[in-house]
JSON list of C-alpha atoms and ligand atoms in Angstrom, two decimals:
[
{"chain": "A", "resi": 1, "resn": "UNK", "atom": "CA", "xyz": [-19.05, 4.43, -0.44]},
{"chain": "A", "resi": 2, "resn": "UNK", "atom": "CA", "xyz": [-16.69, 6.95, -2.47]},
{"chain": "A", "resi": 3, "resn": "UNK", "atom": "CA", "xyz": [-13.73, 5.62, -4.11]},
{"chain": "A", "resi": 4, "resn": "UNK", "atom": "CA", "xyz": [-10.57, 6.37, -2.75]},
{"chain": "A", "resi": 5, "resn": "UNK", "atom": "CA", "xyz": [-8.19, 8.24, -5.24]},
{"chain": "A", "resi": 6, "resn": "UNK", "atom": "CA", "xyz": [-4.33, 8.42, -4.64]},
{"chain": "A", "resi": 7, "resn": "UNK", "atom": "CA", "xyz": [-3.28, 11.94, -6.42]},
{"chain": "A", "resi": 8, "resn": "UNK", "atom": "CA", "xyz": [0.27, 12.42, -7.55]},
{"chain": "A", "resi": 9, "resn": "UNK", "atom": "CA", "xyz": [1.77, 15.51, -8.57]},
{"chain": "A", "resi": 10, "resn": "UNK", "atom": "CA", "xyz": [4.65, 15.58, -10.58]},
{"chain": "A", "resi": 11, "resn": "UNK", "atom": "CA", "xyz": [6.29, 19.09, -8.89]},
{"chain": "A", "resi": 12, "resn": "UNK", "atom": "CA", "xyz": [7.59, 20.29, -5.80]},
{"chain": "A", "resi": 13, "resn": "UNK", "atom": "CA", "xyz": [7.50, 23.53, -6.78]},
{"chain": "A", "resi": 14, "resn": "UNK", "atom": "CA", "xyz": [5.41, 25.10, -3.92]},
{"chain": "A", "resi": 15, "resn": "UNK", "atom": "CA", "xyz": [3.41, 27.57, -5.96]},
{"chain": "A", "resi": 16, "resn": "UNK", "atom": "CA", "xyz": [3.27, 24.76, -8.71]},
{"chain": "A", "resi": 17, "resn": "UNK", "atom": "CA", "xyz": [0.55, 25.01, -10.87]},
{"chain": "A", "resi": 18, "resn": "UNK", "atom": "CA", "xyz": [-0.18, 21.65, -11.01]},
{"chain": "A", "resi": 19, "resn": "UNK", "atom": "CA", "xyz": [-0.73, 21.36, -7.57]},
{"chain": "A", "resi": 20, "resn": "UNK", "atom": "CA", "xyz": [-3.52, 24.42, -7.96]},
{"chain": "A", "resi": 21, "resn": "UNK", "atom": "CA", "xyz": [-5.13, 21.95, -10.65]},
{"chain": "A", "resi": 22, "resn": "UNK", "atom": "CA", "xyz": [-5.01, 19.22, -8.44]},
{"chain": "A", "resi": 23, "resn": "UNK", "atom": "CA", "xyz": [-6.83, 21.30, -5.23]},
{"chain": "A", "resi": 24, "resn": "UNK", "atom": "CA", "xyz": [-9.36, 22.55, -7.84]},
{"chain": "A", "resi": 25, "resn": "UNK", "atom": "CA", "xyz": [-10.04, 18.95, -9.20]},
{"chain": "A", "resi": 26, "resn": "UNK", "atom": "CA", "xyz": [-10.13, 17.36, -5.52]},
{"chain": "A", "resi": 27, "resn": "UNK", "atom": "CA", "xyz": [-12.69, 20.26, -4.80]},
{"chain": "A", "resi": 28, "resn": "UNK", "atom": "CA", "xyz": [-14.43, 19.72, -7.91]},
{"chain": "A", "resi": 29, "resn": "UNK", "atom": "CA", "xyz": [-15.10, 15.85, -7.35]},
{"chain": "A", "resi": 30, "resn": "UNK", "atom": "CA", "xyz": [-15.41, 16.18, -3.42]},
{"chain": "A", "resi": 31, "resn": "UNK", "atom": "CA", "xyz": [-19.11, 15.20, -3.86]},
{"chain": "A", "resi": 32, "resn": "UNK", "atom": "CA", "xyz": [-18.20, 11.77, -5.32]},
{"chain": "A", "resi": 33, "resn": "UNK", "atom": "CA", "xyz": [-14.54, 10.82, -4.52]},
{"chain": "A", "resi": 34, "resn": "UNK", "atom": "CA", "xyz": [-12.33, 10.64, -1.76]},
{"chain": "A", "resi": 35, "resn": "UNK", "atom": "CA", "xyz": [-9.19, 12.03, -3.44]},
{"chain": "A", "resi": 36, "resn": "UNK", "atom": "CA", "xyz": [-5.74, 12.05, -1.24]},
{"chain": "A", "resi": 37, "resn": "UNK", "atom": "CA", "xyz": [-2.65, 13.63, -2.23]},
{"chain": "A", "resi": 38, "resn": "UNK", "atom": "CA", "xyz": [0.26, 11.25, -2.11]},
{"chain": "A", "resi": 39, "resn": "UNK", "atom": "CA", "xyz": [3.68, 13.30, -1.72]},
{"chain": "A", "resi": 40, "resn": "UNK", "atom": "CA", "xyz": [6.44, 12.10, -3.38]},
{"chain": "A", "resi": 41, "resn": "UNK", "atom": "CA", "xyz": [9.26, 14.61, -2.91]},
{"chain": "A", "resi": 42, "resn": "UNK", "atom": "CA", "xyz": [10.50, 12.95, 0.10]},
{"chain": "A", "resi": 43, "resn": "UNK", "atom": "CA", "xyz": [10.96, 9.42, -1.75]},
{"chain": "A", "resi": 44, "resn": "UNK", "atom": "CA", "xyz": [14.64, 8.47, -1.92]},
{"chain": "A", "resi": 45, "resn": "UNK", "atom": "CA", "xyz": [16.44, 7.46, -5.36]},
{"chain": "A", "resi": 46, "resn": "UNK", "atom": "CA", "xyz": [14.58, 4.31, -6.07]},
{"chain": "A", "resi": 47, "resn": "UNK", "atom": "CA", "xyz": [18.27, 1.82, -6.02]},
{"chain": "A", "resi": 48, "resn": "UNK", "atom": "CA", "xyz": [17.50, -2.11, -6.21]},
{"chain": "A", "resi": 49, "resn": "UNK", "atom": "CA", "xyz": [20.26, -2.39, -3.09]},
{"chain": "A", "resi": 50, "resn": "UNK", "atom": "CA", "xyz": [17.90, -1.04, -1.11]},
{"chain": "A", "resi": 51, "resn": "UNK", "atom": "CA", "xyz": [14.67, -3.43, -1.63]},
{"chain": "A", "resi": 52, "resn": "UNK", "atom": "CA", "xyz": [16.10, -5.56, 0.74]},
{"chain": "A", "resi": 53, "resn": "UNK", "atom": "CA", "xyz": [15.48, -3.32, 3.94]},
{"chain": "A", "resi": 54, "resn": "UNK", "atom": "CA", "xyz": [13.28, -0.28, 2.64]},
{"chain": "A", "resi": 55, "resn": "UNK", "atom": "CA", "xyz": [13.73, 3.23, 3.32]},
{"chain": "A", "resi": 56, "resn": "UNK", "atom": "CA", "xyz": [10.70, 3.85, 5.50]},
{"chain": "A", "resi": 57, "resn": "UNK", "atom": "CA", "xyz": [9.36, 6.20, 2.76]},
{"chain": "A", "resi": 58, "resn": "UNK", "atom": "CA", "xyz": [8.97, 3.77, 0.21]},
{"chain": "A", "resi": 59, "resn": "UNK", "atom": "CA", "xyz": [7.34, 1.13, 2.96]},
{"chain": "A", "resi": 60, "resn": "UNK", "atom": "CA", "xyz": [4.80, 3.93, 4.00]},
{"chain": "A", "resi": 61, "resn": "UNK", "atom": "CA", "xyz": [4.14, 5.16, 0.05]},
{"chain": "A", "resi": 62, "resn": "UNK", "atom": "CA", "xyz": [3.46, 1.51, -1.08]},
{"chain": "A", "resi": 63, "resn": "UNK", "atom": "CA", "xyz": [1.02, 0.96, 1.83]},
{"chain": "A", "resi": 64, "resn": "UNK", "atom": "CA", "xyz": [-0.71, 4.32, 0.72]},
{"chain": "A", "resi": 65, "resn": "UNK", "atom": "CA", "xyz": [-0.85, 3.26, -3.03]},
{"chain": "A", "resi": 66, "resn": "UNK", "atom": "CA", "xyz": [-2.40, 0.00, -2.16]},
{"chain": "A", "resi": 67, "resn": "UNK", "atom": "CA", "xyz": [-5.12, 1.43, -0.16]},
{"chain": "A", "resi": 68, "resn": "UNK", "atom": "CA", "xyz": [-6.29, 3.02, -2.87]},
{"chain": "A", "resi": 69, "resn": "UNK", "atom": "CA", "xyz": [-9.11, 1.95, -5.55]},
{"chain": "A", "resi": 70, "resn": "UNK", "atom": "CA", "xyz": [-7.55, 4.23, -8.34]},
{"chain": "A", "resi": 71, "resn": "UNK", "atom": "CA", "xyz": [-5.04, 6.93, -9.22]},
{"chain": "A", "resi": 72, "resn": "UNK", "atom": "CA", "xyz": [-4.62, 9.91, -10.51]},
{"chain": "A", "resi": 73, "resn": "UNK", "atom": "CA", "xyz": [-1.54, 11.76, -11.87]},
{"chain": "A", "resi": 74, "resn": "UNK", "atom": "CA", "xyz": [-1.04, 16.19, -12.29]},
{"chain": "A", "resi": 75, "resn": "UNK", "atom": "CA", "xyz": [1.52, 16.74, -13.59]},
{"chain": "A", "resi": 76, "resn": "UNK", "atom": "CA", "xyz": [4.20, 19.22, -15.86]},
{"chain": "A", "resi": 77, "resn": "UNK", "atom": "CA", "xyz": [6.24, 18.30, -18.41]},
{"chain": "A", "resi": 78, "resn": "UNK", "atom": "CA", "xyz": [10.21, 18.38, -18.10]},
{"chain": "A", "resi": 79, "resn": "UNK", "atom": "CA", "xyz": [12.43, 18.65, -21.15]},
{"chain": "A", "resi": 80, "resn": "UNK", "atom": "CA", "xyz": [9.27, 16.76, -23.23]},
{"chain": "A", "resi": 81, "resn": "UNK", "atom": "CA", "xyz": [9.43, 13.83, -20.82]},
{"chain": "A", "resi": 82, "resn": "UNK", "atom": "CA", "xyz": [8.46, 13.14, -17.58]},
{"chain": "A", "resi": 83, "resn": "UNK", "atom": "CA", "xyz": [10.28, 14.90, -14.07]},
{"chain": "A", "resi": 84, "resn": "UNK", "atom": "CA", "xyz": [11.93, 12.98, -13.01]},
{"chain": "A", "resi": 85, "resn": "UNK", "atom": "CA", "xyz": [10.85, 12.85, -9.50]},
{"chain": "A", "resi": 86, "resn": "UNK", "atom": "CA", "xyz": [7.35, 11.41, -10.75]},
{"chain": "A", "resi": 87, "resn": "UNK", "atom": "CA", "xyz": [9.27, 8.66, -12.63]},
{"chain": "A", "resi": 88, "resn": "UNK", "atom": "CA", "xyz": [10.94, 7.71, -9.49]},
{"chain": "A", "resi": 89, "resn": "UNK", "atom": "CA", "xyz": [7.65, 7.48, -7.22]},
{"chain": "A", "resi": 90, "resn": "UNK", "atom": "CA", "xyz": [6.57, 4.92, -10.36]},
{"chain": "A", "resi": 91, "resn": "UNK", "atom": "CA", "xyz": [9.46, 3.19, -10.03]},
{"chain": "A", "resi": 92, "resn": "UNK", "atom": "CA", "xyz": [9.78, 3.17, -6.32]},
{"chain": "A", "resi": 93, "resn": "UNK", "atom": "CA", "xyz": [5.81, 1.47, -6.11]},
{"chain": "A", "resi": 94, "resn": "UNK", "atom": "CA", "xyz": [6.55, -0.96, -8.89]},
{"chain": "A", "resi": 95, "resn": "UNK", "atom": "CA", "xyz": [9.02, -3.12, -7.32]},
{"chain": "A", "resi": 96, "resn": "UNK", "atom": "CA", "xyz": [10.59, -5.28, -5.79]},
{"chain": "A", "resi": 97, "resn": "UNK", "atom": "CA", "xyz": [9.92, -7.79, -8.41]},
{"chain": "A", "resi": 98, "resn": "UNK", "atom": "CA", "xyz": [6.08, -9.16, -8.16]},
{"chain": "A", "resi": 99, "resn": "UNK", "atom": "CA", "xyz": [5.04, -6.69, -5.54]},
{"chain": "A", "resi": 100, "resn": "UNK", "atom": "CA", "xyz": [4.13, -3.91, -7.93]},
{"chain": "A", "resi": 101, "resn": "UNK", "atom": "CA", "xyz": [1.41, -2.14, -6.16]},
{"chain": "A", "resi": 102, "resn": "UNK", "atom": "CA", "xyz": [0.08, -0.41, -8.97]},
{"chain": "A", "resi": 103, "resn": "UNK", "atom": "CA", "xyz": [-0.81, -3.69, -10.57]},
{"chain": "A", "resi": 104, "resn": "UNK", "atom": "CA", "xyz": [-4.23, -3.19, -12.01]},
{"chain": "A", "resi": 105, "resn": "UNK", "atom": "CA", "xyz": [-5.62, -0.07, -10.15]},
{"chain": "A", "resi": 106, "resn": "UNK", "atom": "CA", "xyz": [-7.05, 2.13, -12.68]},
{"chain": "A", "resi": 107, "resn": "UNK", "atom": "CA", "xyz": [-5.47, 5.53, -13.50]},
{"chain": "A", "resi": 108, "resn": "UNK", "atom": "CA", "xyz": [-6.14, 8.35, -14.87]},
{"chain": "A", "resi": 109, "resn": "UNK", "atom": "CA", "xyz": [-3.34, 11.26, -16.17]},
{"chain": "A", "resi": 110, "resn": "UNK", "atom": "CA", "xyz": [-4.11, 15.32, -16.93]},
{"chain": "A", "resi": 111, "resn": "UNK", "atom": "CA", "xyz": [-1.03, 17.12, -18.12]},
{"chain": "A", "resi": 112, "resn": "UNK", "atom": "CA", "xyz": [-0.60, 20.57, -17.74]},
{"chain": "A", "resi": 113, "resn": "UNK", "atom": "CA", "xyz": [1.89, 23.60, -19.43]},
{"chain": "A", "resi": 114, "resn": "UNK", "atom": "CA", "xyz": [2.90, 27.27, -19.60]},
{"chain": "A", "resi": 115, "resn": "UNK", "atom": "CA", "xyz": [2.96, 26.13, -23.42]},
{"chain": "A", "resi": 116, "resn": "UNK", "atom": "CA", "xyz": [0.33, 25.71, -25.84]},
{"chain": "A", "resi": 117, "resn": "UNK", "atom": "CA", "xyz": [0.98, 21.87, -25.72]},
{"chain": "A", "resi": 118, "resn": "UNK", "atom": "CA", "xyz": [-0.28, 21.23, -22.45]},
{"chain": "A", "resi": 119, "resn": "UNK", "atom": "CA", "xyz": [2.61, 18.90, -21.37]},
{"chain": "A", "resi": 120, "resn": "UNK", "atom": "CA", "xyz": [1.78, 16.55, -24.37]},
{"chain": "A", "resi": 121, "resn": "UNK", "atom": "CA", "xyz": [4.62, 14.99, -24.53]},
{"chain": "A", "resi": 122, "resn": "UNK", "atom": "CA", "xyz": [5.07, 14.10, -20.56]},
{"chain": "A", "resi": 123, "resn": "UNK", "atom": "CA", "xyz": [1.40, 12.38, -20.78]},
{"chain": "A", "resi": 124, "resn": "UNK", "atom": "CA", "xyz": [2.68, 9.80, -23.14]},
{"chain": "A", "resi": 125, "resn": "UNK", "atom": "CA", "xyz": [5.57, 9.29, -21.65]},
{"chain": "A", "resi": 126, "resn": "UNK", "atom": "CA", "xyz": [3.75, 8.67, -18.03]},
{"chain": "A", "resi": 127, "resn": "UNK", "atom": "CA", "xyz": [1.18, 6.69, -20.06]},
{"chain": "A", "resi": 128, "resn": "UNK", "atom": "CA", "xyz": [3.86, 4.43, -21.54]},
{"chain": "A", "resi": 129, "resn": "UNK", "atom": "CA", "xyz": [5.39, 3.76, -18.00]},
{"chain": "A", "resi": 130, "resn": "UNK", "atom": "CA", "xyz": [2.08, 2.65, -16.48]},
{"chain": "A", "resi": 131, "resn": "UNK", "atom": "CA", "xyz": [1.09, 0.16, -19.08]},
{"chain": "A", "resi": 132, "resn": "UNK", "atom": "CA", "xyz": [4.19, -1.67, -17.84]},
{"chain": "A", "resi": 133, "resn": "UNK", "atom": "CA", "xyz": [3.35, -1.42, -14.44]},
{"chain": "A", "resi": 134, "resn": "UNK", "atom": "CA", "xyz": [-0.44, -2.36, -15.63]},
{"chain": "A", "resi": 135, "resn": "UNK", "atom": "CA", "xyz": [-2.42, 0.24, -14.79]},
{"chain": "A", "resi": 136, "resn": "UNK", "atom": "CA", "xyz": [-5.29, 0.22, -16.97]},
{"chain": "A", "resi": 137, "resn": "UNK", "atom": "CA", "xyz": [-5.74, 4.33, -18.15]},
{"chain": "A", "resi": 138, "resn": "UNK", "atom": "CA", "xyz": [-8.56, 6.79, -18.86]},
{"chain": "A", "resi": 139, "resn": "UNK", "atom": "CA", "xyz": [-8.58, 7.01, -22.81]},
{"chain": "A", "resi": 140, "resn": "UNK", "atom": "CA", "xyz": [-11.08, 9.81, -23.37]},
{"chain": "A", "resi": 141, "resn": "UNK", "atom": "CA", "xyz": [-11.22, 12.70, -21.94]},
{"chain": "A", "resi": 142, "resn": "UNK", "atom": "CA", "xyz": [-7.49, 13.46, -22.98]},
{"chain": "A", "resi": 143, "resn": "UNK", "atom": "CA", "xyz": [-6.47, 16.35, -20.56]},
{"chain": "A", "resi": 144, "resn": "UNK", "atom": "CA", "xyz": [-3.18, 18.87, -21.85]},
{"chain": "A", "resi": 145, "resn": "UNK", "atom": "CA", "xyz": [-3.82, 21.92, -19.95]},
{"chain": "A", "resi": 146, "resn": "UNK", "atom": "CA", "xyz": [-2.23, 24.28, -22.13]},
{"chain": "A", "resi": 147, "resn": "UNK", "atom": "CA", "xyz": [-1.00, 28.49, -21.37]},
{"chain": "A", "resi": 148, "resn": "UNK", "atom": "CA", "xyz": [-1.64, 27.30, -17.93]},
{"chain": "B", "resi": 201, "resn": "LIG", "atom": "C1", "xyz": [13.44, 21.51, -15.86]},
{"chain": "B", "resi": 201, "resn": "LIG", "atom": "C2", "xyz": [12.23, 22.06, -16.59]},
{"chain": "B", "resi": 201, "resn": "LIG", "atom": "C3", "xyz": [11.94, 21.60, -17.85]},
{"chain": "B", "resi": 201, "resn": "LIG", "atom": "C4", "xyz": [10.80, 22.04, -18.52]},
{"chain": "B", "resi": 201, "resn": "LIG", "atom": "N1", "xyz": [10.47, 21.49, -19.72]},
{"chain": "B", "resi": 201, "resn": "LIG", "atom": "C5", "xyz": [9.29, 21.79, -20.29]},
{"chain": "B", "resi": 201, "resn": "LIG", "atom": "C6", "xyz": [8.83, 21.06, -21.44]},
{"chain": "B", "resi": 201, "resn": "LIG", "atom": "O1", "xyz": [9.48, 20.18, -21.95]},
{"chain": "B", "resi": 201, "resn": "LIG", "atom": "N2", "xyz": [7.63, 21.38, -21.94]},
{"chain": "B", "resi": 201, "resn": "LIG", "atom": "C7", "xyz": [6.83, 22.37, -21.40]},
{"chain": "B", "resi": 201, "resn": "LIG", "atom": "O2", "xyz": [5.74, 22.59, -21.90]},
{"chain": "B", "resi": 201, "resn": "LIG", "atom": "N3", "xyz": [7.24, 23.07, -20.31]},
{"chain": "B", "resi": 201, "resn": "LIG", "atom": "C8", "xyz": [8.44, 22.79, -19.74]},
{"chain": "B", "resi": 201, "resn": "LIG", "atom": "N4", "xyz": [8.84, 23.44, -18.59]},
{"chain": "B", "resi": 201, "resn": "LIG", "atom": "C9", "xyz": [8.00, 24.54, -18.07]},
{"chain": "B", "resi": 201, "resn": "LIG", "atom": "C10", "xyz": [6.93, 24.02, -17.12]},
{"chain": "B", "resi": 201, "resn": "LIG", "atom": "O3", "xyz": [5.77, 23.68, -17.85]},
{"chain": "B", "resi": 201, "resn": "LIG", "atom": "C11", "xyz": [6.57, 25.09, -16.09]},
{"chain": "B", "resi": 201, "resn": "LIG", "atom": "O4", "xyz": [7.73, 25.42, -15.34]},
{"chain": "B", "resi": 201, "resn": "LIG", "atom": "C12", "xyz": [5.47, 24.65, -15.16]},
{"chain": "B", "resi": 201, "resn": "LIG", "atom": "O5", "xyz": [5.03, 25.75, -14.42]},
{"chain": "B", "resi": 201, "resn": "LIG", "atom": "C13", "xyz": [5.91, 23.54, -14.21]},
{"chain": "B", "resi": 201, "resn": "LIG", "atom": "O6", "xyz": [4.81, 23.07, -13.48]},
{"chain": "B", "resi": 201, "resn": "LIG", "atom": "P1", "xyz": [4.49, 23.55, -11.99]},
{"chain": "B", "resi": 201, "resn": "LIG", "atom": "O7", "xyz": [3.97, 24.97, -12.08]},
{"chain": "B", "resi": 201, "resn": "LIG", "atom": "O8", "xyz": [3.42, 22.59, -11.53]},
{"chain": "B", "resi": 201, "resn": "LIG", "atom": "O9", "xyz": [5.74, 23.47, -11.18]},
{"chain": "B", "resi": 201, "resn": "LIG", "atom": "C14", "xyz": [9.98, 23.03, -17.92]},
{"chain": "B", "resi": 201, "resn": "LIG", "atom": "C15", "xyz": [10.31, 23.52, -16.66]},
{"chain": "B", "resi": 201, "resn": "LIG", "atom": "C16", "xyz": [11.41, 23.04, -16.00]},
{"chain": "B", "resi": 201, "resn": "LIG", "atom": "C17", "xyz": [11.72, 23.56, -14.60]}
]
């Protein structure tokens, strides 16, 4: 049976590029994995108040996370960091405390950039968030897509 692969990408932009990647990638692998997109845009700010009665969003995103064997992460790179409406999707499915649903599903991260850097930076940075939340990454392939 095909894996099932959650696929974040980290712009709303509706003519993003990343999102282009992501259709081509999701054709690309059709033969061998069931890849879903995962939107994130309508995600409220993730605020600890509200873990104690969820915004509906976040109950129906953490469902969709955890039915998933693995994930994978387009994104660009804002101000040589992560945007920050990726960062709060990770946040938002890492908690509350001990019901981090990204807890050991393997990832998998491809950058991409109008620069020649390929969104260098923003990979890192999205790297060094998920080893906290323990998802155990790709190494090699690397994947900047630079002058995108
Ligand atoms: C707020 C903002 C910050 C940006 N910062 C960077 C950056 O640090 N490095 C970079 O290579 N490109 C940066 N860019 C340019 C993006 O790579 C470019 O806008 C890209 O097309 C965004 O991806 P998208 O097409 O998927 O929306 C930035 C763009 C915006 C809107």
């Amino acid at each position: 049976m095909a894996k099932k692969i959650g696929v974040i990408i980290g712009s709303l932009r509706k003519d993003s590029f990343n999102r282009k990647i992501t259709k081509e990638l999701i054709r690309l692998a059709s033969d061998r994995l069931e890849m879903e997109i995962i939107e994130i845009g309508n995600l409220q700010l993730y605020n600890q108040d509200l873990d104690e009665n969820p915004p509906k969003e976040w109950v129906d995103f953490r469902e969709k996370i955890k039915s998933k064997d693995g994930i994978l992460i387009v994104s660009p790179e804002y101000n040589r960091t992560i945007p920050g409406v990726l960062k709060n999707a990770i946040d938002v499915g890492s908690r509350p405390y001990g019901k981090n649903v990204w807890d050991g599903k393997p990832g998998a991260v491809v950058t991409s950039s109008m620069s020649s850097l390929g969104g260098l930076a923003a990979n890192h940075h999205i790297r060094q968030a998920f080893v906290f939340v323990n998802v155990p990454l790709m190494q090699q392939p690397e994947a900047y897509i630079g002058n995108v």
